[in-house]
Every structure is written in C-alpha cells, then in structure tokens.
PDB file of C-alpha atoms in Angstrom:
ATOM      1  CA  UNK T 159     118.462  82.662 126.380  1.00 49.00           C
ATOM      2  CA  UNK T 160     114.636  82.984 126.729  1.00 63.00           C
ATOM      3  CA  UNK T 161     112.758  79.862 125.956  1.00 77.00           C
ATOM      4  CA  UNK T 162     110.524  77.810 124.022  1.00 86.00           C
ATOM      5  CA  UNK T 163     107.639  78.265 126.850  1.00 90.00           C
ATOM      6  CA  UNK T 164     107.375  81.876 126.352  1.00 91.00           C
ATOM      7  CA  UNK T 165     106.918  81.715 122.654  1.00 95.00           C
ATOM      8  CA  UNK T 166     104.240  78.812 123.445  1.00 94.00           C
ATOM      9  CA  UNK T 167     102.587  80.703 126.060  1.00 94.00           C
ATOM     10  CA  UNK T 168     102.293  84.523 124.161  1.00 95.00           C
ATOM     11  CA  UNK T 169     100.965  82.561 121.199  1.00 97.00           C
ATOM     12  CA  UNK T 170      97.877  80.370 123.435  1.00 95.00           C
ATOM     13  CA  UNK T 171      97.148  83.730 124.997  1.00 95.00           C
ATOM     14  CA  UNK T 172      96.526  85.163 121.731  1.00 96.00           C
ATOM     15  CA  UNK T 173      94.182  82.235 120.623  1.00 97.00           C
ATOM     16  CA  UNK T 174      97.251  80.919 117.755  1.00 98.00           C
ATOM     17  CA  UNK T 175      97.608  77.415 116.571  1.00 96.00           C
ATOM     18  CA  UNK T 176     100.516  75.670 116.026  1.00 95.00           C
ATOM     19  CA  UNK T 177     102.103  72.665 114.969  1.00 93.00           C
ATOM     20  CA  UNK T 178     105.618  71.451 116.897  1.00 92.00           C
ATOM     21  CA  UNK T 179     108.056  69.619 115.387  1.00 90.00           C
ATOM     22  CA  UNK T 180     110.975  68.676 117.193  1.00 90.00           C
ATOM     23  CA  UNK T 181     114.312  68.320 115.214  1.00 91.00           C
ATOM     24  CA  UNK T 182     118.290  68.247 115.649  1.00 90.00           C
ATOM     25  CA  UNK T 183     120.241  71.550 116.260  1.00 87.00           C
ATOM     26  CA  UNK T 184     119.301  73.383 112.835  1.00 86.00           C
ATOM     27  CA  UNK T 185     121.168  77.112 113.369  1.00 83.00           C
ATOM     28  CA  UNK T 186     121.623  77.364 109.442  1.00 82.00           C
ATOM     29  CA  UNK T 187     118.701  77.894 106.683  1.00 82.00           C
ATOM     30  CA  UNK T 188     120.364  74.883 105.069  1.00 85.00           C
ATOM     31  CA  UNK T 189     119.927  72.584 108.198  1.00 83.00           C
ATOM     32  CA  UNK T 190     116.349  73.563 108.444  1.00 83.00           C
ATOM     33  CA  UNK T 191     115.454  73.154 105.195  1.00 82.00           C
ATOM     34  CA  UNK T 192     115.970  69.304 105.915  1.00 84.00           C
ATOM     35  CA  UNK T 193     113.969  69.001 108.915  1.00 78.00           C
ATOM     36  CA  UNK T 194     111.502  70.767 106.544  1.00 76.00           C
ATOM     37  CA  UNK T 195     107.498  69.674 107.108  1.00 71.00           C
ATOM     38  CA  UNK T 196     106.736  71.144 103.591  1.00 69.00           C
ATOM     39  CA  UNK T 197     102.832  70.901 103.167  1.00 75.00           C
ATOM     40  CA  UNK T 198     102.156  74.226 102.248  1.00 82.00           C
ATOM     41  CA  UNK T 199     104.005  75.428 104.724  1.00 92.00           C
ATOM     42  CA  UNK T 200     106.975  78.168 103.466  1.00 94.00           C
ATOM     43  CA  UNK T 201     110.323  77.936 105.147  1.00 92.00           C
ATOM     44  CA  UNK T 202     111.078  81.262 106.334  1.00 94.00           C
ATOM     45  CA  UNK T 203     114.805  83.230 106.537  1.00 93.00           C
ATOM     46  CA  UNK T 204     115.131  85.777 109.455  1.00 95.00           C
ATOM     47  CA  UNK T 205     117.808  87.889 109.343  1.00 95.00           C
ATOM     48  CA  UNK T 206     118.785  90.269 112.218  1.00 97.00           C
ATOM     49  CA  UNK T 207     120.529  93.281 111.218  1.00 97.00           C
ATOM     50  CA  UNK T 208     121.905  96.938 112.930  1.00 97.00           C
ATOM     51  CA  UNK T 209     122.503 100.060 111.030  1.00 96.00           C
ATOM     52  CA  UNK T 210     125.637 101.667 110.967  1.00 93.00           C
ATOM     53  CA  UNK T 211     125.633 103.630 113.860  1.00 94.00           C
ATOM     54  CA  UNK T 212     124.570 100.365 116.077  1.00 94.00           C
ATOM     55  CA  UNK T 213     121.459 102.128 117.334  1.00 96.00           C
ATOM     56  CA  UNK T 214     118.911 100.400 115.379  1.00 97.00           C
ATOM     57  CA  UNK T 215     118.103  97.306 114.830  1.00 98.00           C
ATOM     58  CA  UNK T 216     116.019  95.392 111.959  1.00 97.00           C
ATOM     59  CA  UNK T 217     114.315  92.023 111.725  1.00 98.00           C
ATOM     60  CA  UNK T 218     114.041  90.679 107.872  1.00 97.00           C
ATOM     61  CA  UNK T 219     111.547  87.907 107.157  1.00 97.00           C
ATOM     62  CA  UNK T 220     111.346  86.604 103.970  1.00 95.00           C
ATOM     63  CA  UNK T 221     110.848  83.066 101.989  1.00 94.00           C
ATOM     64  CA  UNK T 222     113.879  80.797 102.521  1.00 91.00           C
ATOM     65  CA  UNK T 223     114.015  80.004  99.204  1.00 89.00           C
ATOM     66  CA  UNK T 224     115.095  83.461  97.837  1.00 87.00           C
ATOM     67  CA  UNK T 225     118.537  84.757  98.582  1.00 83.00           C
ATOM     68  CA  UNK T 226     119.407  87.972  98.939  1.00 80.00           C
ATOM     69  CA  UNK T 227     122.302  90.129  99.750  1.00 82.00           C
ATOM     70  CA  UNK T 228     122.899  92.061 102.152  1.00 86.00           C
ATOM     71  CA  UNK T 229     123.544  95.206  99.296  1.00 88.00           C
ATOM     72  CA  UNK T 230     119.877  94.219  98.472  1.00 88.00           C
ATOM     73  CA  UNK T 231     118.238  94.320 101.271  1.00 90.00           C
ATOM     74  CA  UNK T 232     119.912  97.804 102.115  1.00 90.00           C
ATOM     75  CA  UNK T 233     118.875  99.039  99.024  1.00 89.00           C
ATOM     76  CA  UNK T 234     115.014  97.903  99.567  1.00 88.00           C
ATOM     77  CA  UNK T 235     114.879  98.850 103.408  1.00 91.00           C
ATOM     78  CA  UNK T 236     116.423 102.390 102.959  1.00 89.00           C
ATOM     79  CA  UNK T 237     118.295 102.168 106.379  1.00 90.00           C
ATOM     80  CA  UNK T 238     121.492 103.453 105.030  1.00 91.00           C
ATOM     81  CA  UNK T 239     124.558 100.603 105.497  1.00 94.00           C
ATOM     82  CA  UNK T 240     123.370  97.556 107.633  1.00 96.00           C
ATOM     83  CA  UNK T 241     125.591  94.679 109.371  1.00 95.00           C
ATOM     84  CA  UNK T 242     124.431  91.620 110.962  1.00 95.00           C
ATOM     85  CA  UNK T 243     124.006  92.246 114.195  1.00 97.00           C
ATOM     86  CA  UNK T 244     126.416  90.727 117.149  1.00 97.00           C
ATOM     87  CA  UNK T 245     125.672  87.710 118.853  1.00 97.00           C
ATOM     88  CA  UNK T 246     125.952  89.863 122.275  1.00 97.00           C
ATOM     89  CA  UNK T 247     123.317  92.035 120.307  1.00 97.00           C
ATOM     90  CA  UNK T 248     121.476  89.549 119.404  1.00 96.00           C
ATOM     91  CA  UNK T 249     120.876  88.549 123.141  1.00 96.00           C
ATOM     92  CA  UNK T 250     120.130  91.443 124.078  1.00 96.00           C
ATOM     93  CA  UNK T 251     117.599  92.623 121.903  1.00 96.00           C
ATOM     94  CA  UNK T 252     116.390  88.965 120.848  1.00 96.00           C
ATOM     95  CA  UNK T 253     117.352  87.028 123.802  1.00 94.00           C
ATOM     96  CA  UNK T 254     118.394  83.985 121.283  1.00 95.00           C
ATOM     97  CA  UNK T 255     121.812  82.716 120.238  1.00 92.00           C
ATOM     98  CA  UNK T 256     122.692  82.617 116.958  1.00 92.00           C
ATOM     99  CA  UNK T 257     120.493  80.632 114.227  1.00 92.00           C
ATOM    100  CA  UNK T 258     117.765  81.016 116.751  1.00 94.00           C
ATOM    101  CA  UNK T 259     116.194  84.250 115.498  1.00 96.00           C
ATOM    102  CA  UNK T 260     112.877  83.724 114.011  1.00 96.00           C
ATOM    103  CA  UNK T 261     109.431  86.200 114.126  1.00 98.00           C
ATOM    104  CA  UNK T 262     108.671  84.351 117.601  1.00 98.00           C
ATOM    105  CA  UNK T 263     111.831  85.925 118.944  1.00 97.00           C
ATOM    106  CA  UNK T 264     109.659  89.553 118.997  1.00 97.00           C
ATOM    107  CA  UNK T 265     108.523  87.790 122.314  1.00 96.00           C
ATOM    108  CA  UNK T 266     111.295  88.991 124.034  1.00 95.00           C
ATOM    109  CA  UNK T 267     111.839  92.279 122.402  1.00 96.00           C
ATOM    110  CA  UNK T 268     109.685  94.229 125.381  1.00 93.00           C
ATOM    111  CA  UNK T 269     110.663  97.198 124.576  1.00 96.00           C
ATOM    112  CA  UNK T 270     109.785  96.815 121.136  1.00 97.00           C
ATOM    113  CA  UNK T 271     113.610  98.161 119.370  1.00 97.00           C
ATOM    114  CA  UNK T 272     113.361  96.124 116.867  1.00 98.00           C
ATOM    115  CA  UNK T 273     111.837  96.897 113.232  1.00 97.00           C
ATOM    116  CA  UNK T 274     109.890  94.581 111.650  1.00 98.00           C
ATOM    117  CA  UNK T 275     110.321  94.464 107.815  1.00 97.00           C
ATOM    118  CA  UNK T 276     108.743  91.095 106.269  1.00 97.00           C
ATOM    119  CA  UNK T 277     108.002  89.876 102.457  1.00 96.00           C
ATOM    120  CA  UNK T 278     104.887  90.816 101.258  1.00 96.00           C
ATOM    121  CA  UNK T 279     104.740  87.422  99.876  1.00 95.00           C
ATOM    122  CA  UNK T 280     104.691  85.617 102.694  1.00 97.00           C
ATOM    123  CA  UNK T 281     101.195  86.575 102.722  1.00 97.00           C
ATOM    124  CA  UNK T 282     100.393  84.795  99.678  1.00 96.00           C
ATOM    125  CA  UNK T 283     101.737  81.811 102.009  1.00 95.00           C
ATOM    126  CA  UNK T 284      99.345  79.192 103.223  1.00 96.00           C
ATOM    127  CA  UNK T 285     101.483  78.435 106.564  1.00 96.00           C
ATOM    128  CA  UNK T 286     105.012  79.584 107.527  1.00 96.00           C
ATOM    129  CA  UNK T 287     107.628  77.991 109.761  1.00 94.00           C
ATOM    130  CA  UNK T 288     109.686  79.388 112.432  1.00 94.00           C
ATOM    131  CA  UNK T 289     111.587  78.598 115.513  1.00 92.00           C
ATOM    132  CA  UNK T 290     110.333  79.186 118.829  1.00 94.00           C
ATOM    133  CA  UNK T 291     113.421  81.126 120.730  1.00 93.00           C
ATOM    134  CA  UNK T 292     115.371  77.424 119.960  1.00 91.00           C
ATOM    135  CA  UNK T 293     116.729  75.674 116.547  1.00 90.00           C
ATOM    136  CA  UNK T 294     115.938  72.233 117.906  1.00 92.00           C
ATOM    137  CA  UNK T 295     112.553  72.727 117.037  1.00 92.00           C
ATOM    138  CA  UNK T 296     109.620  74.056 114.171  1.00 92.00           C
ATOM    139  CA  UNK T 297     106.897  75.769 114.618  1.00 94.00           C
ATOM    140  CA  UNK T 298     104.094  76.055 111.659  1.00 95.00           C
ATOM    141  CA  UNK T 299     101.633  78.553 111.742  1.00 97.00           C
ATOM    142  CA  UNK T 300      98.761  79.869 109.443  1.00 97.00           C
ATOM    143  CA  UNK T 301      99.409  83.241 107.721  1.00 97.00           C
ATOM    144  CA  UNK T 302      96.417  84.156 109.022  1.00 98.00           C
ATOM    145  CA  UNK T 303      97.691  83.938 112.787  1.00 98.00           C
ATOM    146  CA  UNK T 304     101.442  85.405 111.634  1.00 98.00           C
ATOM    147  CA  UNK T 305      99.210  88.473 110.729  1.00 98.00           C
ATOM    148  CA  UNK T 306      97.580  88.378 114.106  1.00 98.00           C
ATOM    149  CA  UNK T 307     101.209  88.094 116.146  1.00 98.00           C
ATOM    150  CA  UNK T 308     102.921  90.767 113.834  1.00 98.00           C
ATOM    151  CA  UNK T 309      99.930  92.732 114.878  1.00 97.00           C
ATOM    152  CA  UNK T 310      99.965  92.161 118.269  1.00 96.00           C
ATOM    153  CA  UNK T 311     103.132  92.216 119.515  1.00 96.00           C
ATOM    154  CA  UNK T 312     103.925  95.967 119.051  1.00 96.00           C
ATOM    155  CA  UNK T 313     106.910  96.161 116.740  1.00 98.00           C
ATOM    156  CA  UNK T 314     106.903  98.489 114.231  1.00 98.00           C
ATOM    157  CA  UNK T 315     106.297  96.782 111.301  1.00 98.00           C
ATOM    158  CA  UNK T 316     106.261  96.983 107.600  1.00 96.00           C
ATOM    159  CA  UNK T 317     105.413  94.845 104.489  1.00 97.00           C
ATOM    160  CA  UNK T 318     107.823  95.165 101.349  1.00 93.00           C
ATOM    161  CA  UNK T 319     108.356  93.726  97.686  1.00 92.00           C
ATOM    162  CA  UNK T 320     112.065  92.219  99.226  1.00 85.00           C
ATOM    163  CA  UNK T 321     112.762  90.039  95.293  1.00 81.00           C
TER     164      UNK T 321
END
C-alpha cells in the first residue's frame, strides 16, 4: 500500500489545503458517514470499476448520499458491462486496499490507466471529503482545489450528470 505521506506531499506541492481528521478504520460509505465533519463539506463515494474485458479501468466520484447501481452507472458512462474491480487490481492500479480508494488515490496511478468520471455536482459542493491512500483518516478539501488536483494529475477525466 502507498501512504498517507504521498497524498500529503503531491497536494503541498501543488499549493492545496487541507483539513485532517483522524478516525477509526472506516472501509464502508456507511462507516464514514459517522466520522463525518459535515460543515459544508459533501461526503464523497468512489467507486473503482474494470470493463469487461479487464483492460480498463474507471474511477466514479460522486455524492455519498446518492446511490446508484452499478446498471446505472453503466448506462451513464457508456463503457459497455463494468465489474468492481479486484482487490489485486485495485493495488495495482490504486496501490490501496479495499475501502481505501478515494480521488487522492490518482497519486499513485503514474501511468495514468485510470479514467476519471466524477458528478458534475460535486462542483456545486463547497468542500468534499476523501481519504488519503488510508480509511483511518479524512481529508476535506475546497472544490476549488479538487478542480486543481483533477487537473493536475493527468488522468483522463470527465464531468457527468451521474442522478
């Protein structure tokens, strides 16, 4: 697994703020969501996903307050038939374990495989929350300076209606 310090150090190098909070092991959306700091901050889902063939792979962002599934989110992406990804897969690409994934774990995607599909209204968001390569912590972040790592950290990328 790659760490918490590269997350921290790929977002001072591009100039982003963040708040850390430190909380128990929280690998499920529903565990997070009480370790939630919610002042205007959205909780957000990531959900890593291969196509059929296994040689793509797809990282969903999206408000954790809307469910979706996984018929719906093939339907919106047009990728053909998706599956959640492996946990081997998941290292690989992501270098987390499971309920680690988050935006942040882009930092580790060098080779930039992974597409980038996130919820246009996550831009309507004032802050958003993610985990920094580890569940057993938070990190908040202004939309402003998600815009600035989506745009910096060479994923292909794309903004959809996903509800």
């Amino acid at each position: 697994m790659r760490g918490q310090q590269q997350v921290y150090d790929y977002l001072s190098g591009q100039g982003i703020e963040f708040d850390y909070y430190e909380h128990p092991e929280a690998p499920t959306i529903e565990i997070a969501a009480q370790y939630y700091r919610g002042e205007g901050t959205v909780l957000c889902k990531n959900l890593f996903f291969r196509n059929h063939k296994g040689n793509k792979h797809y990282l969903v962002i999206m408000d954790a307050r809307h469910n979706m599934d996984i018929h719906d989110i093939e339907h919106k992406l047009h990728q053909g038939k998706l599956s959640f990804a492996s946990p081997e897969r998941m290292m690989k690409y992501l270098g987390v374990r499971p309920g680690s994934v988050s935006l942040f774990t882009l930092v580790n995607d060098v080779n930039h495989e992974v597409i980038l599909f996130i919820d246009r209204k996550l831009l309507e968001a004032e802050k958003v929350s993610f985990h920094p390569n580890d569940n057993t912590a938070s990190l908040v972040i202004s939309r402003d300076d998600m815009v600035k790592f989506i745009n910096g950290i060479g994923n292909q990328y794309e903004y959809m209606d996903l509800y």
